XYZ file of N, CA and C in Angstrom:
570
model
N 112.587 85.213 94.981
C 111.167 85.491 94.903
C 110.826 85.800 93.440
N 109.754 85.228 92.953
C 109.399 85.470 91.557
C 108.823 86.880 91.386
N 108.779 87.329 90.136
C 108.359 88.705 89.845
C 106.941 89.008 90.304
N 106.037 88.052 90.130
C 104.645 88.282 90.510
C 104.521 88.536 92.015
N 105.196 87.711 92.812
C 105.148 87.861 94.267
C 105.834 89.157 94.701
N 106.950 89.488 94.073
C 107.678 90.720 94.418
C 106.849 91.959 94.055
N 106.198 91.923 92.908
C 105.335 93.046 92.497
C 104.200 93.228 93.489
N 103.574 92.123 93.897
C 102.487 92.179 94.866
C 102.987 92.780 96.185
N 104.173 92.341 96.619
C 104.747 92.842 97.872
C 105.006 94.350 97.787
N 105.583 94.809 96.684
C 105.866 96.236 96.523
C 104.568 97.059 96.484
N 103.535 96.511 95.853
C 102.237 97.195 95.814
C 101.662 97.322 97.222
N 101.695 96.241 98.004
C 101.169 96.270 99.376
C 101.934 97.301 100.220
N 103.259 97.324 100.077
C 104.087 98.251 100.853
C 103.754 99.697 100.478
N 103.671 99.964 99.182
C 103.363 101.329 98.733
C 101.957 101.746 99.192
N 101.002 100.827 99.150
C 99.635 101.121 99.588
C 99.628 101.490 101.082
N 100.363 100.723 101.899
C 100.447 101.017 103.335
C 101.140 102.351 103.577
N 102.182 102.640 102.816
C 102.893 103.923 102.948
C 101.960 105.084 102.633
N 101.157 104.939 101.602
C 100.205 106.009 101.256
C 99.180 106.212 102.377
N 98.701 105.116 102.966
C 97.768 105.213 104.082
C 98.445 105.857 105.284
N 99.694 105.480 105.544
C 100.467 106.045 106.650
C 100.608 107.558 106.474
N 100.970 107.989 105.276
C 101.119 109.429 105.009
C 99.788 110.152 105.203
N 98.722 109.566 104.705
C 97.380 110.155 104.852
C 97.004 110.262 106.328
N 97.244 109.188 107.099
C 96.903 109.180 108.518
C 97.735 110.164 109.334
N 98.919 110.502 108.840
C 99.763 111.495 109.518
C 99.386 112.917 109.120
N 98.439 113.066 108.204
C 97.975 114.395 107.819
C 98.628 114.955 106.576
N 99.257 114.104 105.775
C 99.874 114.562 104.534
C 98.870 114.421 103.390
N 99.049 115.235 102.359
C 98.154 115.217 101.204
C 98.419 113.993 100.333
N 97.455 113.118 100.282
C 97.520 111.932 99.442
C 96.182 111.854 98.725
N 96.217 111.696 97.413
C 94.956 111.664 96.669
C 94.204 110.357 96.936
N 92.902 110.401 96.727
C 92.078 109.204 96.912
C 92.485 108.119 95.911
N 92.896 108.534 94.712
C 93.356 107.566 93.700
C 94.585 106.803 94.190
N 95.495 107.519 94.867
C 96.689 106.852 95.400
C 96.325 105.890 96.524
N 95.358 106.270 97.344
C 94.928 105.397 98.438
C 94.217 104.150 97.925
N 93.456 104.304 96.849
C 92.651 103.203 96.307
C 93.337 102.454 95.180
N 94.609 102.720 94.922
C 95.317 102.110 93.790
C 95.249 100.578 93.850
N 94.789 99.985 92.772
C 94.703 98.521 92.696
C 96.027 97.961 92.206
N 96.174 96.664 92.323
C 97.384 95.997 91.831
C 97.534 96.225 90.332
N 96.425 96.152 89.600
C 96.476 96.346 88.146
C 96.958 97.761 87.799
N 96.479 98.759 88.538
C 96.917 100.143 88.303
C 98.390 100.309 88.648
N 98.833 99.659 89.716
C 100.238 99.701 90.117
C 101.118 99.113 89.013
N 100.710 97.952 88.474
C 101.469 97.287 87.409
C 101.504 98.161 86.165
N 100.379 98.792 85.834
C 100.309 99.667 84.659
C 101.241 100.870 84.817
N 101.307 101.390 86.024
C 102.110 102.590 86.298
C 103.605 102.289 86.414
N 103.948 101.181 87.096
C 105.355 100.905 87.416
C 105.940 99.688 86.705
N 105.107 98.774 86.226
C 105.601 97.544 85.611
C 105.459 96.374 86.555
N 105.733 95.170 86.037
C 105.578 93.966 86.867
C 106.752 92.999 86.760
N 107.921 93.534 86.454
C 109.119 92.692 86.418
C 110.234 93.318 87.259
N 110.135 93.192 88.583
C 111.165 93.769 89.458
C 112.573 93.235 89.177
N 112.659 92.011 88.649
C 113.984 91.460 88.341
C 114.674 92.269 87.236
N 113.889 92.961 86.417
C 114.431 93.829 85.369
C 114.326 95.308 85.765
N 114.123 95.548 87.072
C 114.012 96.891 87.640
C 112.791 97.640 87.115
N 111.715 96.917 86.855
C 110.433 97.521 86.483
C 109.373 96.966 87.412
N 109.056 97.514 88.520
C 109.559 98.810 88.963
C 110.897 98.700 89.691
N 111.720 99.716 89.509
C 112.910 99.856 90.347
C 112.430 100.471 91.651
N 113.070 100.134 92.739
C 112.646 100.700 94.022
C 112.744 102.224 94.021
N 113.702 102.756 93.278
C 113.840 104.219 93.206
C 112.641 104.870 92.518
N 111.890 104.121 91.710
C 110.677 104.650 91.064
C 109.553 104.851 92.072
N 109.635 104.174 93.215
C 108.554 104.199 94.195
C 108.669 105.347 95.197
N 109.738 106.144 95.114
C 109.954 107.247 96.055
C 108.734 108.169 96.062
N 108.339 108.566 97.267
C 107.151 109.397 97.451
C 107.565 110.702 98.130
N 106.986 111.810 97.678
C 107.153 113.105 98.332
C 105.768 113.676 98.555
N 105.423 113.928 99.816
C 104.101 114.449 100.155
C 104.243 115.695 101.031
N 103.257 116.597 100.905
C 103.222 117.821 101.709
C 102.116 117.684 102.747
N 102.296 118.330 103.890
C 101.315 118.262 104.972
C 100.094 119.126 104.654
N 98.925 118.675 105.105
C 97.669 119.415 104.881
C 97.723 120.827 105.449
N 98.235 120.971 106.681
C 98.218 122.250 107.383
C 99.339 123.187 106.951
N 100.480 122.615 106.569
C 101.654 123.422 106.243
C 102.361 122.809 105.025
N 102.139 123.363 103.833
C 102.742 122.790 102.620
C 104.272 122.765 102.624
N 104.904 123.571 103.499
C 106.366 123.527 103.578
C 106.850 122.331 104.392
N 105.950 121.732 105.174
C 106.270 120.519 105.945
C 106.073 119.332 105.013
N 107.169 118.856 104.446
C 107.094 117.767 103.479
C 107.783 116.524 104.017
N 107.414 115.383 103.444
C 107.953 114.094 103.868
C 108.366 113.295 102.638
N 109.593 112.794 102.666
C 110.093 111.892 101.632
C 109.912 110.464 102.124
N 109.594 109.541 101.227
C 109.630 108.113 101.529
C 110.575 107.487 100.519
N 111.698 106.959 101.027
C 112.730 106.378 100.173
C 112.644 104.850 100.186
N 112.914 104.250 99.037
C 112.967 102.798 98.885
C 114.349 102.442 98.335
N 115.329 102.169 99.204
C 116.677 101.872 98.713
C 116.732 100.557 97.930
N 117.618 100.533 96.927
C 117.792 99.333 96.105
C 118.520 98.230 96.883
N 119.470 98.624 97.745
C 120.268 97.642 98.483
C 119.418 96.934 99.529
N 119.701 95.656 99.720
C 118.970 94.887 100.735
C 119.316 95.408 102.131
N 120.607 95.609 102.386
C 121.063 96.137 103.680
C 121.773 97.448 103.391
N 121.221 98.547 103.898
C 121.772 99.841 103.502
C 122.872 100.296 104.446
N 123.796 101.043 103.865
C 124.940 101.533 104.617
C 124.922 103.046 104.744
N 126.007 103.566 105.271
C 126.116 104.998 105.548
C 126.104 105.832 104.266
N 126.631 105.263 103.181
C 126.669 105.971 101.902
C 125.247 106.318 101.439
N 124.337 105.376 101.569
C 122.945 105.594 101.172
C 122.288 106.650 102.053
N 122.540 106.582 103.364
C 121.979 107.565 104.298
C 122.453 108.966 103.933
N 123.745 109.105 103.665
C 124.301 110.422 103.312
C 123.702 110.929 101.999
N 123.506 110.013 101.040
C 122.892 110.385 99.760
C 121.479 110.929 99.982
N 120.701 110.253 100.821
C 119.339 110.701 101.106
C 119.345 112.042 101.838
N 120.244 112.210 102.791
C 120.335 113.480 103.520
C 120.716 114.624 102.588
N 121.596 114.339 101.637
C 121.996 115.348 100.663
C 120.787 115.752 99.805
N 120.026 114.771 99.383
C 118.826 115.059 98.579
C 117.811 115.862 99.407
N 117.653 115.512 100.680
C 116.739 116.247 101.553
C 117.208 117.689 101.720
N 118.515 117.872 101.854
C 119.070 119.212 102.013
C 118.825 120.043 100.753
N 119.023 119.432 99.578
C 118.812 120.134 98.312
C 117.372 120.615 98.170
N 116.431 119.838 98.677
C 115.014 120.167 98.525
C 114.405 120.779 99.794
N 115.254 121.079 100.783
C 114.825 121.708 102.049
C 113.727 120.915 102.750
N 113.949 119.623 102.887
C 113.003 118.728 103.555
C 113.705 118.134 104.770
N 112.993 118.089 105.907
C 113.634 117.619 107.135
C 113.135 116.263 107.621
N 112.061 115.728 107.034
C 111.507 114.435 107.471
C 111.563 113.425 106.328
N 111.897 112.185 106.698
C 111.904 111.115 105.692
C 111.671 109.774 106.363
N 111.136 108.863 105.574
C 110.983 107.468 105.975
C 111.815 106.651 105.003
N 112.581 105.713 105.537
C 113.372 104.818 104.697
C 112.802 103.416 104.860
N 112.358 102.832 103.750
C 111.778 101.490 103.764
C 112.884 100.520 103.347
N 113.420 99.780 104.323
C 114.561 98.900 104.065
C 114.113 97.453 103.897
N 114.863 96.721 103.080
C 114.523 95.332 102.804
C 114.996 94.393 103.910
N 116.267 94.538 104.294
C 116.822 93.576 105.245
C 117.467 94.212 106.473
N 117.548 95.508 106.528
C 118.144 96.150 107.692
C 119.182 97.184 107.312
N 119.893 97.645 108.345
C 120.921 98.664 108.172
C 122.204 98.223 108.851
N 123.299 98.716 108.333
C 124.572 98.446 108.980
C 124.623 99.271 110.269
N 125.450 98.855 111.238
C 125.561 99.633 112.481
C 125.984 101.088 112.240
N 126.872 101.307 111.270
C 127.296 102.690 110.992
C 126.145 103.513 110.417
N 125.268 102.899 109.633
C 124.103 103.609 109.087
C 123.139 103.968 110.216
N 122.954 103.048 111.168
C 122.069 103.336 112.306
C 122.621 104.493 113.129
N 123.927 104.519 113.338
C 124.512 105.625 114.100
C 124.417 106.938 113.308
N 124.490 106.854 111.979
C 124.343 108.057 111.146
C 122.935 108.631 111.290
N 121.923 107.753 111.407
C 120.547 108.221 111.621
C 120.462 109.027 112.911
N 121.110 108.530 113.960
C 121.119 109.209 115.255
C 121.858 110.541 115.154
N 122.979 110.541 114.425
C 123.768 111.768 114.273
C 123.004 112.851 113.518
N 122.158 112.437 112.584
C 121.390 113.397 111.774
C 120.177 113.931 112.533
N 119.864 113.326 113.680
C 118.626 113.601 114.408
C 118.316 115.083 114.650
N 119.258 115.923 115.051
C 118.843 117.306 115.295
C 118.351 118.011 114.019
N 118.989 117.727 112.899
C 118.658 118.424 111.661
C 117.583 117.701 110.855
N 117.688 116.389 110.771
C 116.760 115.584 109.974
C 116.090 114.515 110.829
N 114.829 114.250 110.538
C 114.113 113.165 111.193
C 113.994 112.039 110.177
N 114.797 110.997 110.369
C 114.786 109.846 109.469
C 114.228 108.645 110.217
N 113.119 108.115 109.729
C 112.504 106.941 110.344
C 112.786 105.730 109.466
N 112.993 104.603 110.104
C 113.286 103.374 109.371
C 112.162 102.365 109.590
N 111.655 101.814 108.490
C 110.670 100.735 108.543
C 111.194 99.584 107.699
N 111.008 98.374 108.192
C 111.328 97.191 107.411
C 110.159 96.941 106.459
N 110.458 96.366 105.291
C 109.386 96.064 104.335
C 108.324 95.168 104.953
N 108.763 94.185 105.732
C 107.806 93.244 106.324
C 106.846 93.928 107.298
N 107.235 95.062 107.881
C 106.353 95.803 108.789
C 105.244 96.525 108.037
N 105.462 96.765 106.739
C 104.520 97.556 105.956
C 103.656 96.724 105.016
N 103.740 95.411 105.112
C 102.920 94.567 104.242
C 101.435 94.693 104.569
N 101.137 94.992 105.831
C 99.754 95.255 106.219
C 99.711 96.559 106.997
N 98.563 97.189 106.998
C 98.359 98.403 107.784
C 97.869 97.960 109.160
N 98.724 98.069 110.170
C 98.374 97.556 111.499
C 97.188 98.283 112.121
N 96.936 99.513 111.712
C 95.815 100.254 112.299
C 94.474 99.705 111.840
N 94.465 98.893 110.802
C 93.218 98.295 110.306
C 92.966 96.911 110.903
N 93.897 96.419 111.726
C 93.721 95.095 112.326
C 92.626 95.158 113.384
N 91.814 94.110 113.454
C 90.665 94.123 114.361
C 91.059 94.171 115.845
N 92.270 93.771 116.194
C 92.698 93.783 117.593
C 93.389 95.084 118.011
N 93.598 95.988 117.054
C 94.250 97.262 117.361
C 93.171 98.323 117.532
N 93.048 98.886 118.741
C 92.028 99.921 118.952
C 92.374 101.186 118.162
N 91.367 102.002 117.923
C 91.590 103.246 117.189
C 92.457 104.181 118.030
N 93.447 104.766 117.395
C 94.327 105.732 118.047
C 94.067 107.089 117.406
N 93.860 108.118 118.237
C 93.610 109.470 117.739
C 94.572 110.417 118.446
N 95.303 111.189 117.671
C 96.233 112.171 118.223
C 95.441 113.392 118.677
N 95.688 113.827 119.902
C 94.966 114.983 120.453
C 95.756 116.263 120.228
N 95.029 117.346 120.013
C 95.674 118.661 119.904
C 96.073 119.123 121.309
N 96.865 120.192 121.385
C 97.285 120.723 122.687
C 96.070 121.166 123.502
N 95.082 121.764 122.835
C 93.876 122.233 123.536
C 93.096 121.046 124.103
N 92.941 119.981 123.312
C 92.226 118.796 123.778
C 92.964 118.139 124.944
N 94.283 118.143 124.868
C 95.103 117.571 125.936
C 94.902 118.343 127.241
N 94.939 119.674 127.149
C 94.738 120.515 128.340
C 93.343 120.304 128.920
N 92.347 120.206 128.047
C 90.969 120.002 128.497
C 90.831 118.658 129.218
N 91.461 117.614 128.674
C 91.423 116.285 129.293
C 92.059 116.317 130.682
N 93.239 116.928 130.790
C 93.938 117.018 132.077
C 93.104 117.806 133.090
N 92.474 118.877 132.627
C 91.651 119.715 133.504
C 90.392 118.966 133.948
N 89.728 118.291 133.002
C 88.475 117.596 133.307
C 88.674 116.516 134.352
N 89.767 115.756 134.255
C 90.004 114.651 135.189
C 90.964 115.029 136.320
N 91.315 116.310 136.373
C 92.206 116.832 137.427
C 93.489 115.994 137.524
N 94.145 115.859 136.377
C 95.369 115.066 136.289
C 96.549 115.956 135.937
N 97.714 115.447 136.266
C 98.951 116.049 135.784
C 99.456 115.143 134.661
N 100.241 115.691 133.779
C 100.667 114.940 132.589
C 101.384 113.636 132.941
N 102.175 113.635 134.003
C 102.918 112.426 134.379
C 102.012 111.299 134.884
N 100.738 111.593 135.165
C 99.810 110.573 135.658
C 99.138 109.791 134.521
N 99.322 110.247 133.303
C 98.706 109.566 132.158
C 99.498 108.314 131.784
N 98.832 107.300 131.235
C 99.564 106.111 130.786
C 100.493 106.473 129.625
N 101.563 105.733 129.499
C 102.579 105.999 128.479
C 102.501 104.962 127.366
N 102.886 105.399 126.173
C 103.057 104.482 125.053
C 104.529 104.587 124.642
N 105.144 103.464 124.394
C 106.565 103.449 124.058
C 106.801 104.070 122.677
N 107.938 104.725 122.500
C 108.307 105.315 121.210
C 108.393 104.209 120.146
N 108.833 103.015 120.538
C 108.982 101.901 119.606
C 107.704 101.115 119.355
N 106.594 101.521 119.971
C 105.326 100.843 119.756
C 104.959 100.933 118.274
N 104.512 99.822 117.678
C 104.214 99.837 116.238
C 103.225 100.925 115.819
N 102.200 101.175 116.606
C 101.229 102.204 116.240
C 101.838 103.595 116.419
N 102.643 103.779 117.457
C 103.318 105.063 117.664
C 104.268 105.351 116.500
N 104.960 104.327 116.037
C 105.851 104.491 114.882
C 105.040 104.795 113.621
N 103.918 104.113 113.452
C 103.060 104.318 112.286
C 102.623 105.787 112.200
N 102.202 106.350 113.317
C 101.738 107.736 113.329
C 102.873 108.745 113.480
N 104.107 108.270 113.692
C 105.240 109.178 113.834
C 105.171 110.011 115.096
N 104.663 109.430 116.163
C 104.480 110.169 117.416
C 105.812 110.538 118.049
N 105.823 111.692 118.678
C 106.991 112.178 119.401
C 106.688 112.176 120.885
N 107.712 112.401 121.708
C 107.496 112.519 123.150
C 106.551 113.685 123.428
N 105.786 113.575 124.503
C 104.869 114.616 124.947
C 103.602 114.724 124.104
N 103.396 113.847 123.135
C 102.131 113.880 122.383
C 101.147 112.930 123.036
N 99.883 113.228 122.915
C 98.830 112.440 123.540
C 97.812 112.046 122.493
């Protein structure tokens, strides 16, 4: 892939990541959300073949609006297919900075041992994996995707009470659903 196309791809991915963080309730400035390709090139460079930008330059750390101690890392590994060594490196960095949530944006996938390492880290760290191709567009802005709004516990209770429902009677959304992954939804959220 030529440098111009790769730079454009990295800009689109970073733009979607910033929107994703904002939609999850993390602090993202309006300048970061509105960053143009020209601003991206000025900030990071436009020759990925010479590591300008290097994927490690694109790492993002954001704090949550409600709780500044709730922070999220977004990692961009250099390797096309990442292994367990990279996962352990990221977990070590998260431990050093006392951060428990991270997103890893992978180019081509993960080795089976890296995937099992993600599962093993699950109680202590929440590591989400997104492929670059999944982040080229923001799926929540697509005209065929209805608006999704996360309800608070109070709103959930009010809904169940108003319609005289029990929680198990509500329709389910799969954990692997693209929009559920985008918003980082967990079980029992509505």
